[in-house]
PDB file of C-alpha atoms in Angstrom:
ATOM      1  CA  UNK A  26      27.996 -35.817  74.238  1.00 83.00           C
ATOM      2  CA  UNK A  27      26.145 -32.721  73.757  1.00 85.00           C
ATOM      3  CA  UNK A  28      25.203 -32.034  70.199  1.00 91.00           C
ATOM      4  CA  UNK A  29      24.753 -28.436  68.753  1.00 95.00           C
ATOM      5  CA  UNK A  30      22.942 -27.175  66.314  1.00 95.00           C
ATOM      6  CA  UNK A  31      22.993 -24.483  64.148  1.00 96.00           C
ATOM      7  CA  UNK A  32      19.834 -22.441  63.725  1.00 96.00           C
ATOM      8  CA  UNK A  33      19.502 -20.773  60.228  1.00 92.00           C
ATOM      9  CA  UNK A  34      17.154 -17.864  59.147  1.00 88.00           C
ATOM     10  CA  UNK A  35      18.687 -18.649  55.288  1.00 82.00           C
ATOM     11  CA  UNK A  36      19.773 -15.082  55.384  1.00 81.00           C
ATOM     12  CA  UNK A  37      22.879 -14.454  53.016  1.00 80.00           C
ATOM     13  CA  UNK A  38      24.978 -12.119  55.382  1.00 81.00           C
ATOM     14  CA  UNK A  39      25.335 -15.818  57.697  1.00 87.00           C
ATOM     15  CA  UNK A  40      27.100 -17.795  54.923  1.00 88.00           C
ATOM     16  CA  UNK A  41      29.003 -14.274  54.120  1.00 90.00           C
ATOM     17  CA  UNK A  42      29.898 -13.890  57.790  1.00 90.00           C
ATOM     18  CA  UNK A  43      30.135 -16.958  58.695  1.00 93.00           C
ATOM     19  CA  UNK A  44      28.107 -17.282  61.194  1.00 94.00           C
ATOM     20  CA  UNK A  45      24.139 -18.948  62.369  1.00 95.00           C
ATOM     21  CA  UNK A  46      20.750 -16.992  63.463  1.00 95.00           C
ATOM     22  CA  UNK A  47      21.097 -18.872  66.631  1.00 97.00           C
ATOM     23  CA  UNK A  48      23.168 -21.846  68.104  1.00 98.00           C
ATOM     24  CA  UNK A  49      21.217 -25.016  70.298  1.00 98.00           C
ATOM     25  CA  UNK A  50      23.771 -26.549  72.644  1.00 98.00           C
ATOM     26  CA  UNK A  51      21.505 -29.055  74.723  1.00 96.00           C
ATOM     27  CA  UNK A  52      19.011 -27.069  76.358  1.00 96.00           C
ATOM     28  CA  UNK A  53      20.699 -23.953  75.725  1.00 98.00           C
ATOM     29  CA  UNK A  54      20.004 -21.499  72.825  1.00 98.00           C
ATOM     30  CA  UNK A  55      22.258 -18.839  71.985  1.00 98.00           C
ATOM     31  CA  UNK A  56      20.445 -15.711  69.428  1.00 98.00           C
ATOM     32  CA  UNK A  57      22.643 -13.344  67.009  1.00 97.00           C
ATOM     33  CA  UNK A  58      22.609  -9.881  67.197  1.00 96.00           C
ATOM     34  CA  UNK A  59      19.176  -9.098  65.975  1.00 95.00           C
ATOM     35  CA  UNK A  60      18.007  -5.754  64.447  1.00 95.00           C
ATOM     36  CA  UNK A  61      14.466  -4.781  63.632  1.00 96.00           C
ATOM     37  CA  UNK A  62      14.554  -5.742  59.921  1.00 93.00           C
ATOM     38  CA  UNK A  63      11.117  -7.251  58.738  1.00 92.00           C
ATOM     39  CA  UNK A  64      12.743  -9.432  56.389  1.00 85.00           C
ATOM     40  CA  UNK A  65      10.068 -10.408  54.212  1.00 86.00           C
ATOM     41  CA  UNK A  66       8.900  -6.623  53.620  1.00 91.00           C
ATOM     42  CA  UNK A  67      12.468  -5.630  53.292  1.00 88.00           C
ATOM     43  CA  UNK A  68      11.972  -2.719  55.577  1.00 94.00           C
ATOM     44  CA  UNK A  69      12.748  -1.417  59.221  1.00 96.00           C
ATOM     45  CA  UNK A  70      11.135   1.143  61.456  1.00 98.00           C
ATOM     46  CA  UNK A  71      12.833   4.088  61.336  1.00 97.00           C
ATOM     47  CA  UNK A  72      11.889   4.515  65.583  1.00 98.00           C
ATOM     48  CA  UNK A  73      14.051   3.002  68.094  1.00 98.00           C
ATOM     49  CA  UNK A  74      10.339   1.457  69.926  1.00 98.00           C
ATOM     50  CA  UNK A  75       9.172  -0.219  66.661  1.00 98.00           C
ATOM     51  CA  UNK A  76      12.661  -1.512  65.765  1.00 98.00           C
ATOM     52  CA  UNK A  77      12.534  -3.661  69.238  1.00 98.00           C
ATOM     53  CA  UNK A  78       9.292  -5.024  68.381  1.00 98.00           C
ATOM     54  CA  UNK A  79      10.322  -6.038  65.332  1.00 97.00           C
ATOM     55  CA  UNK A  80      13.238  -7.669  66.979  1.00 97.00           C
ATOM     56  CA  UNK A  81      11.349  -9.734  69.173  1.00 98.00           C
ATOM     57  CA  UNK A  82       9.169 -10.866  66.229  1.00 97.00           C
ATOM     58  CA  UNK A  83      13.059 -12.056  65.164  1.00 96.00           C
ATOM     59  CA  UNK A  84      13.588 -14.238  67.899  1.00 97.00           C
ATOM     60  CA  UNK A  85      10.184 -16.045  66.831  1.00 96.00           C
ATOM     61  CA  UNK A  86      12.025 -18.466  64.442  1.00 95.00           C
ATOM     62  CA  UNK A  87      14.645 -19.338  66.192  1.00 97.00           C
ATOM     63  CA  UNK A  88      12.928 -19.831  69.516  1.00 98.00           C
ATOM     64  CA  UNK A  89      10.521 -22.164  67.652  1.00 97.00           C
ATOM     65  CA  UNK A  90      12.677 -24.459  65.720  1.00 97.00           C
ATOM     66  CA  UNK A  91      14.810 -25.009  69.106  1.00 97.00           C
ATOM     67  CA  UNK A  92      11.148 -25.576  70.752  1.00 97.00           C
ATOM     68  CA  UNK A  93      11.224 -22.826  73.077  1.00 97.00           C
ATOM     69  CA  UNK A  94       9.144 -19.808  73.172  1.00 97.00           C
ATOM     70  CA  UNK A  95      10.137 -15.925  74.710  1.00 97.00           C
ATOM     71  CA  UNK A  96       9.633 -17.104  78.285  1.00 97.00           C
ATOM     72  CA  UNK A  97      12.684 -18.910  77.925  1.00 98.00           C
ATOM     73  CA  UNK A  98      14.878 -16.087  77.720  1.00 98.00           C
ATOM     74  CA  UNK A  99      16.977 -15.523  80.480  1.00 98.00           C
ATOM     75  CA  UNK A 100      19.302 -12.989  79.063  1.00 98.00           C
ATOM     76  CA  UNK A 101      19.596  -9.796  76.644  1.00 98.00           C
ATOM     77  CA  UNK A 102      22.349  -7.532  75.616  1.00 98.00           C
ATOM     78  CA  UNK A 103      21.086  -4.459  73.975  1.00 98.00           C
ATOM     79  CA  UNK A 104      23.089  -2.790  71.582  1.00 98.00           C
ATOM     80  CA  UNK A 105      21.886   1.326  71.214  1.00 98.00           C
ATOM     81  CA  UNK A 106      23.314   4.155  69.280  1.00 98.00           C
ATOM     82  CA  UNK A 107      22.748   6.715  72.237  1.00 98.00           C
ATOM     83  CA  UNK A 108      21.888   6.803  76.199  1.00 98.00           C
ATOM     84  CA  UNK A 109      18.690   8.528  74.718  1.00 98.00           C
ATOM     85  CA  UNK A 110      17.771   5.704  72.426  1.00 98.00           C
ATOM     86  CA  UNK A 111      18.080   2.927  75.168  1.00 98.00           C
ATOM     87  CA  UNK A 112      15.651   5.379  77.235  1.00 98.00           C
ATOM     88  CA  UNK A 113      13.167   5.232  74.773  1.00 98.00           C
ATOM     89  CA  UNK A 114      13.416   0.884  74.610  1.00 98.00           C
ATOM     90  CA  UNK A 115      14.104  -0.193  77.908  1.00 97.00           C
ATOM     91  CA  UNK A 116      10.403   0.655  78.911  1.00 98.00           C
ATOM     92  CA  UNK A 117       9.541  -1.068  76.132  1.00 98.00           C
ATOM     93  CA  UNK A 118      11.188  -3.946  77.013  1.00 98.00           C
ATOM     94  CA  UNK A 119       9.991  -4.141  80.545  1.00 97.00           C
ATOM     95  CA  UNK A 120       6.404  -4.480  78.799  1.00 98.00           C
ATOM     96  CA  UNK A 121       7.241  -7.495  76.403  1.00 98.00           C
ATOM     97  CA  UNK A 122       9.496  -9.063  79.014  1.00 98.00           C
ATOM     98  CA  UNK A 123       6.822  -8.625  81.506  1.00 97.00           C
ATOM     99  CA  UNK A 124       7.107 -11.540  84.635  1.00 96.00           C
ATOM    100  CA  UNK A 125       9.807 -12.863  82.381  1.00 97.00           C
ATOM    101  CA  UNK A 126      12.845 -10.399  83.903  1.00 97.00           C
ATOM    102  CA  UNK A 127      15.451 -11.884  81.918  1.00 98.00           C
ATOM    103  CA  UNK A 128      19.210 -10.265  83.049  1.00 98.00           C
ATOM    104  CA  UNK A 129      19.850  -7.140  80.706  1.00 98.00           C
ATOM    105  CA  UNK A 130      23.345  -5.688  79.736  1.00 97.00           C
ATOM    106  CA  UNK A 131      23.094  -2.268  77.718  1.00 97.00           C
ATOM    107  CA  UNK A 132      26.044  -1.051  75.697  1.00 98.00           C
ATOM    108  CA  UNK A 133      26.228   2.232  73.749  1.00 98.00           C
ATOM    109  CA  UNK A 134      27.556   1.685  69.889  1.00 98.00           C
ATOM    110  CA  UNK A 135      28.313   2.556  66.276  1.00 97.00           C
ATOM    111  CA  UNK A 136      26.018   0.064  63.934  1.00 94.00           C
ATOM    112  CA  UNK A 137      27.544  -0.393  60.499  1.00 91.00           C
ATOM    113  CA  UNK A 138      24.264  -0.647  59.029  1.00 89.00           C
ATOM    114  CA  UNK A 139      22.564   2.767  58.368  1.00 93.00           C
ATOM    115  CA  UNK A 140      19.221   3.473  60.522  1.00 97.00           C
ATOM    116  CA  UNK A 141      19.760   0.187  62.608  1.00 97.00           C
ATOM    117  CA  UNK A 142      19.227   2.327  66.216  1.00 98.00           C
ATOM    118  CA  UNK A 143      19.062  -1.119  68.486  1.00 98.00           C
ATOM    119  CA  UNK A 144      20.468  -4.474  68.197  1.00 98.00           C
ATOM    120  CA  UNK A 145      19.936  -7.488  70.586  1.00 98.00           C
ATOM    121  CA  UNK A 146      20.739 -10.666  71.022  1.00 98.00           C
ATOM    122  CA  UNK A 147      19.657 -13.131  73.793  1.00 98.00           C
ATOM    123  CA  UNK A 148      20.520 -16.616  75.578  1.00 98.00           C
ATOM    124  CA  UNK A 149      17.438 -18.932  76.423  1.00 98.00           C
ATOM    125  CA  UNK A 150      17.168 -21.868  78.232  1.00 98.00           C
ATOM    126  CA  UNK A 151      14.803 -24.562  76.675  1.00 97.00           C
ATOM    127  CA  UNK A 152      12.301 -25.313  79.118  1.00 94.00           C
ATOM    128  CA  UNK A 153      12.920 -23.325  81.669  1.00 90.00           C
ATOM    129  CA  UNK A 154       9.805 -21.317  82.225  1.00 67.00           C
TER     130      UNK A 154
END
């Protein structure tokens, strides 16, 4: 049997919500929604660029307690509040994602958070690099 486990960044809106950071179903790791809130600071970049950054840093915990890293990523969905917006990130992107070319669906929305501009959330495979 595979086992799962629930990834948690202790954040209230989960137990709220109902829901985990990130789920680990045998090699298989499955990351929230993630938006560019440094946590610990309490703050977000107001630009689109430095929100994705911030996202990535995100991903950090929950790619480390499944013991995975970035390179493990093999899919994205970004989330963006405009055409323009995803403009601005998806060269971004291309730069941290580098050699990594993980598969990338982009989907225009309304966030119900104020200033939140992107949101994304990713599949990794443990391993897999």
């Amino acid at each position: 049997m595979v086992k799962r486990q629930n990834i948690s960044s202790g954040s209230q809106f989960e137990k709220l919500y109902g829901y985990s950071r990130a789920v680990k179903v045998g090699d298989t790791l499955y990351i929230s929604g993630t938006i560019g809130m440094d946590y610990p600071a309490g703050k977000m970049p107001e630009d689109a660029v430095g929100q994705v950054r911030q996202i990535i840093k995100n991903f950090e915990m929950p790619l480390t307690a499944a013991g995975g890293s970035l390179k493990d990523i093999v899919q994205i969905t970004t989330y963006v509040t405009s055409p323009e917006v995803f403009k601005e990130v998806a060269p971004e992107l291309g730069v941290i994602f580098g050699d990594i070319l993980p598969t990338n669906a982009a989907l225009v929305v309304a966030f119900p958070v104020p200033g939140v501009l992107v949101e994304i959330s990713a599949i990794a495979v443990i391993g897999c690099e």
